[in-house]
Amino acid sequence: MTGHADRYRPPTNSSTGRELVRRLRILSVGVIIGVGLALTACSSGSDSSDSGAGKVGVILPDTKSSVRWESKDRPALEAAFQDAGVDYTIQNAEGSADTMATIADGMIADGVTVLAIVNLDSDSGASIQQKAATQGVKTIDYDRLTLGGSADVYVSFDNTKVGELQGQGLVDCLGGRPANVVFLNGSPTDNNATLFSDGAHSVIDATPTVTIVGEQSVPDWDNDKAVTIFEQLYTAADGRVDGVYAANDGLAGSVISILEKNKRAGQVPVTGQDATVEGLQNILAGSQCMTVYKSATEEANALADVAIALANGEQPNTTSTSRDDTGGRDVPSVLLTPKSITKDNLNVVFDDGGQSKDEVCSGQFASLCTEAGA
């Protein structure tokens, strides 16, 4: 007896055999259809599929350059997407371009139809956008323009205006006296840092009483590196520094630490940006002269509006264009208006919900807030 002798063969030459084969075929087709429907249901994963809207993915850059990304932008974006009933995912690249690329690949594979990124550098950002485009995914530059990229829309603040406010703030804090100034710029790979610096230079370079005695960028907006860089600039100027352009509040804190070490904190005006708790407290203490407030809620809502429109296959409303010389194109943009903040108008930040007054005005800062009328 062979191994095949006991294998069952339906009696296909009889009517009974033909009926059995027909039933087996019907059963097999039913099983295949059922499995297919089950797999389709498992791969959907979009709460907004019934409304026809797509899924939005947002990749934030890090948690080191500014506390704003996780403490302000994420909750504001989550609230905006939830209010609109749009399926979304938000992740953070933690300062790694490789991680951001991996996250982007995962989001695209997971079915996002719109991808917004805060690039860590233009080259890696452009690569992500190019790959997304090949998959039919719309892309948005959030906060930072990707030079040479292919974003459908750019959502940010008027970053040249940010720098102009910083430059004017420093000039005002110097009070017209002759002054040596040091520039501590943001990351050289961040186009925003270039725009901030350009805006500040447009004001300070036109002020005859101010002399720039040192300038350097801080890689990756790293506050620890900023301490070393500013100390070197301060030493190179023999300590004859009367004012500092610091591109954001984190860098301002690094500058202030060196000024404190040299017993000059409060004597040397320092600029900032982002209206962080630390930045506002430094302003109250007199060691920082101003900051620039950019409402995370306003920016997040603008991003959500654009993303939702794109997800629904609609043309988003834009307010202007931004020039990308690397890519040779004008990118449709939504550019919001920043606000200069000093000790005299801290309530602008509190009233808008940018920071909690209770948190900023706690402990030793309570009396300083009262003195400032906040």
PDB file of C-alpha atoms in Angstrom, residues 28-132:
ATOM      1  CA  SER A  28     -14.130  27.983   0.373  1.00  0.00           C
ATOM      2  CA  VAL A  29     -15.266  31.188  -1.338  1.00  0.00           C
ATOM      3  CA  GLY A  30     -17.199  32.201   1.752  1.00  0.00           C
ATOM      4  CA  VAL A  31     -14.164  31.712   3.976  1.00  0.00           C
ATOM      5  CA  ILE A  32     -11.957  33.798   1.639  1.00  0.00           C
ATOM      6  CA  ILE A  33     -14.486  36.659   1.521  1.00  0.00           C
ATOM      7  CA  GLY A  34     -14.859  36.611   5.310  1.00  0.00           C
ATOM      8  CA  VAL A  35     -11.094  36.753   5.883  1.00  0.00           C
ATOM      9  CA  GLY A  36     -10.776  39.621   3.408  1.00  0.00           C
ATOM     10  CA  LEU A  37     -13.451  41.668   5.134  1.00  0.00           C
ATOM     11  CA  ALA A  38     -11.818  41.059   8.514  1.00  0.00           C
ATOM     12  CA  LEU A  39      -8.397  42.212   7.241  1.00  0.00           C
ATOM     13  CA  THR A  40      -9.918  45.340   5.712  1.00  0.00           C
ATOM     14  CA  ALA A  41     -11.538  46.274   9.006  1.00  0.00           C
ATOM     15  CA  CYS A  42      -8.263  45.766  10.946  1.00  0.00           C
ATOM     16  CA  SER A  43      -6.177  47.931   8.609  1.00  0.00           C
ATOM     17  CA  SER A  44      -8.511  50.940   8.596  1.00  0.00           C
ATOM     18  CA  GLY A  45      -7.666  52.445  11.986  1.00  0.00           C
ATOM     19  CA  SER A  46      -9.070  55.870  11.057  1.00  0.00           C
ATOM     20  CA  ASP A  47     -11.736  57.373  13.264  1.00  0.00           C
ATOM     21  CA  SER A  48     -12.561  59.830  10.481  1.00  0.00           C
ATOM     22  CA  SER A  49     -13.079  57.298   7.686  1.00  0.00           C
ATOM     23  CA  ASP A  50     -16.840  57.672   7.825  1.00  0.00           C
ATOM     24  CA  SER A  51     -16.609  61.420   7.260  1.00  0.00           C
ATOM     25  CA  GLY A  52     -14.266  61.051   4.302  1.00  0.00           C
ATOM     26  CA  ALA A  53     -11.411  62.892   6.030  1.00  0.00           C
ATOM     27  CA  GLY A  54      -7.887  61.502   6.013  1.00  0.00           C
ATOM     28  CA  LYS A  55      -5.418  60.928   8.800  1.00  0.00           C
ATOM     29  CA  VAL A  56      -2.914  63.608   9.843  1.00  0.00           C
ATOM     30  CA  GLY A  57       0.594  62.923  11.104  1.00  0.00           C
ATOM     31  CA  VAL A  58       2.733  65.527  12.890  1.00  0.00           C
ATOM     32  CA  ILE A  59       6.416  65.091  13.751  1.00  0.00           C
ATOM     33  CA  LEU A  60       7.835  67.510  16.325  1.00  0.00           C
ATOM     34  CA  PRO A  61      11.602  68.087  16.323  1.00  0.00           C
ATOM     35  CA  ASP A  62      12.899  67.551  19.839  1.00  0.00           C
ATOM     36  CA  THR A  63      12.488  68.284  23.530  1.00  0.00           C
ATOM     37  CA  LYS A  64      15.799  70.110  23.931  1.00  0.00           C
ATOM     38  CA  SER A  65      15.767  73.224  21.750  1.00  0.00           C
ATOM     39  CA  SER A  66      12.636  74.548  23.455  1.00  0.00           C
ATOM     40  CA  VAL A  67      10.135  73.287  26.010  1.00  0.00           C
ATOM     41  CA  ARG A  68       7.358  74.632  23.781  1.00  0.00           C
ATOM     42  CA  TRP A  69       7.117  71.562  21.535  1.00  0.00           C
ATOM     43  CA  GLU A  70       5.772  69.193  24.156  1.00  0.00           C
ATOM     44  CA  SER A  71       4.342  71.620  26.702  1.00  0.00           C
ATOM     45  CA  LYS A  72       2.497  73.899  24.265  1.00  0.00           C
ATOM     46  CA  ASP A  73       2.381  72.655  20.664  1.00  0.00           C
ATOM     47  CA  ARG A  74       1.406  69.045  21.338  1.00  0.00           C
ATOM     48  CA  PRO A  75      -1.602  69.772  23.586  1.00  0.00           C
ATOM     49  CA  ALA A  76      -2.738  72.603  21.320  1.00  0.00           C
ATOM     50  CA  LEU A  77      -2.564  70.358  18.240  1.00  0.00           C
ATOM     51  CA  GLU A  78      -4.338  67.512  20.014  1.00  0.00           C
ATOM     52  CA  ALA A  79      -7.169  69.827  21.053  1.00  0.00           C
ATOM     53  CA  ALA A  80      -7.529  71.270  17.549  1.00  0.00           C
ATOM     54  CA  PHE A  81      -7.639  67.856  15.842  1.00  0.00           C
ATOM     55  CA  GLN A  82     -10.011  66.429  18.431  1.00  0.00           C
ATOM     56  CA  ASP A  83     -12.371  69.384  18.046  1.00  0.00           C
ATOM     57  CA  ALA A  84     -12.398  68.818  14.287  1.00  0.00           C
ATOM     58  CA  GLY A  85     -12.961  65.079  14.678  1.00  0.00           C
ATOM     59  CA  VAL A  86      -9.871  64.255  12.628  1.00  0.00           C
ATOM     60  CA  ASP A  87      -7.813  61.112  13.163  1.00  0.00           C
ATOM     61  CA  TYR A  88      -4.207  62.066  13.967  1.00  0.00           C
ATOM     62  CA  THR A  89      -0.881  60.938  15.365  1.00  0.00           C
ATOM     63  CA  ILE A  90       1.821  63.161  16.895  1.00  0.00           C
ATOM     64  CA  GLN A  91       5.365  61.964  17.580  1.00  0.00           C
ATOM     65  CA  ASN A  92       8.683  63.564  18.503  1.00  0.00           C
ATOM     66  CA  ALA A  93      11.984  62.901  16.707  1.00  0.00           C
ATOM     67  CA  GLU A  94      14.028  63.750  19.833  1.00  0.00           C
ATOM     68  CA  GLY A  95      16.616  65.676  17.811  1.00  0.00           C
ATOM     69  CA  SER A  96      17.480  62.819  15.427  1.00  0.00           C
ATOM     70  CA  ALA A  97      16.997  63.218  11.671  1.00  0.00           C
ATOM     71  CA  ASP A  98      17.199  59.417  11.304  1.00  0.00           C
ATOM     72  CA  THR A  99      14.471  58.989  13.894  1.00  0.00           C
ATOM     73  CA  MET A 100      12.309  61.550  12.116  1.00  0.00           C
ATOM     74  CA  ALA A 101      12.726  59.674   8.813  1.00  0.00           C
ATOM     75  CA  THR A 102      11.794  56.392  10.515  1.00  0.00           C
ATOM     76  CA  ILE A 103       8.731  57.967  12.125  1.00  0.00           C
ATOM     77  CA  ALA A 104       7.694  59.442   8.780  1.00  0.00           C
ATOM     78  CA  ASP A 105       8.021  56.047   7.078  1.00  0.00           C
ATOM     79  CA  GLY A 106       5.876  54.498   9.781  1.00  0.00           C
ATOM     80  CA  MET A 107       3.208  57.183   9.535  1.00  0.00           C
ATOM     81  CA  ILE A 108       3.042  56.854   5.747  1.00  0.00           C
ATOM     82  CA  ALA A 109       2.775  53.070   6.044  1.00  0.00           C
ATOM     83  CA  ASP A 110       0.054  53.571   8.656  1.00  0.00           C
ATOM     84  CA  GLY A 111      -2.032  55.540   6.181  1.00  0.00           C
ATOM     85  CA  VAL A 112      -1.599  59.232   6.949  1.00  0.00           C
ATOM     86  CA  THR A 113      -2.803  61.374   4.064  1.00  0.00           C
ATOM     87  CA  VAL A 114      -1.254  64.585   5.403  1.00  0.00           C
ATOM     88  CA  LEU A 115       2.177  64.814   7.059  1.00  0.00           C
ATOM     89  CA  ALA A 116       3.416  67.916   8.899  1.00  0.00           C
ATOM     90  CA  ILE A 117       7.036  68.148  10.042  1.00  0.00           C
ATOM     91  CA  VAL A 118       9.228  70.561  11.969  1.00  0.00           C
ATOM     92  CA  ASN A 119      12.425  69.734  10.122  1.00  0.00           C
ATOM     93  CA  LEU A 120      15.741  69.263  11.919  1.00  0.00           C
ATOM     94  CA  ASP A 121      17.552  70.315   8.749  1.00  0.00           C
ATOM     95  CA  SER A 122      16.390  71.063   5.227  1.00  0.00           C
ATOM     96  CA  ASP A 123      18.115  68.108   3.529  1.00  0.00           C
ATOM     97  CA  SER A 124      16.511  65.441   5.713  1.00  0.00           C
ATOM     98  CA  GLY A 125      13.196  67.283   5.670  1.00  0.00           C
ATOM     99  CA  ALA A 126      13.204  67.457   1.862  1.00  0.00           C
ATOM    100  CA  SER A 127      13.887  63.714   1.636  1.00  0.00           C
ATOM    101  CA  ILE A 128      10.895  62.968   3.863  1.00  0.00           C
ATOM    102  CA  GLN A 129       8.656  65.187   1.771  1.00  0.00           C
ATOM    103  CA  GLN A 130       9.857  63.656  -1.492  1.00  0.00           C
ATOM    104  CA  LYS A 131       9.097  60.151  -0.225  1.00  0.00           C
ATOM    105  CA  ALA A 132       5.682  61.273   1.031  1.00  0.00           C
TER     106      ALA A 132
END
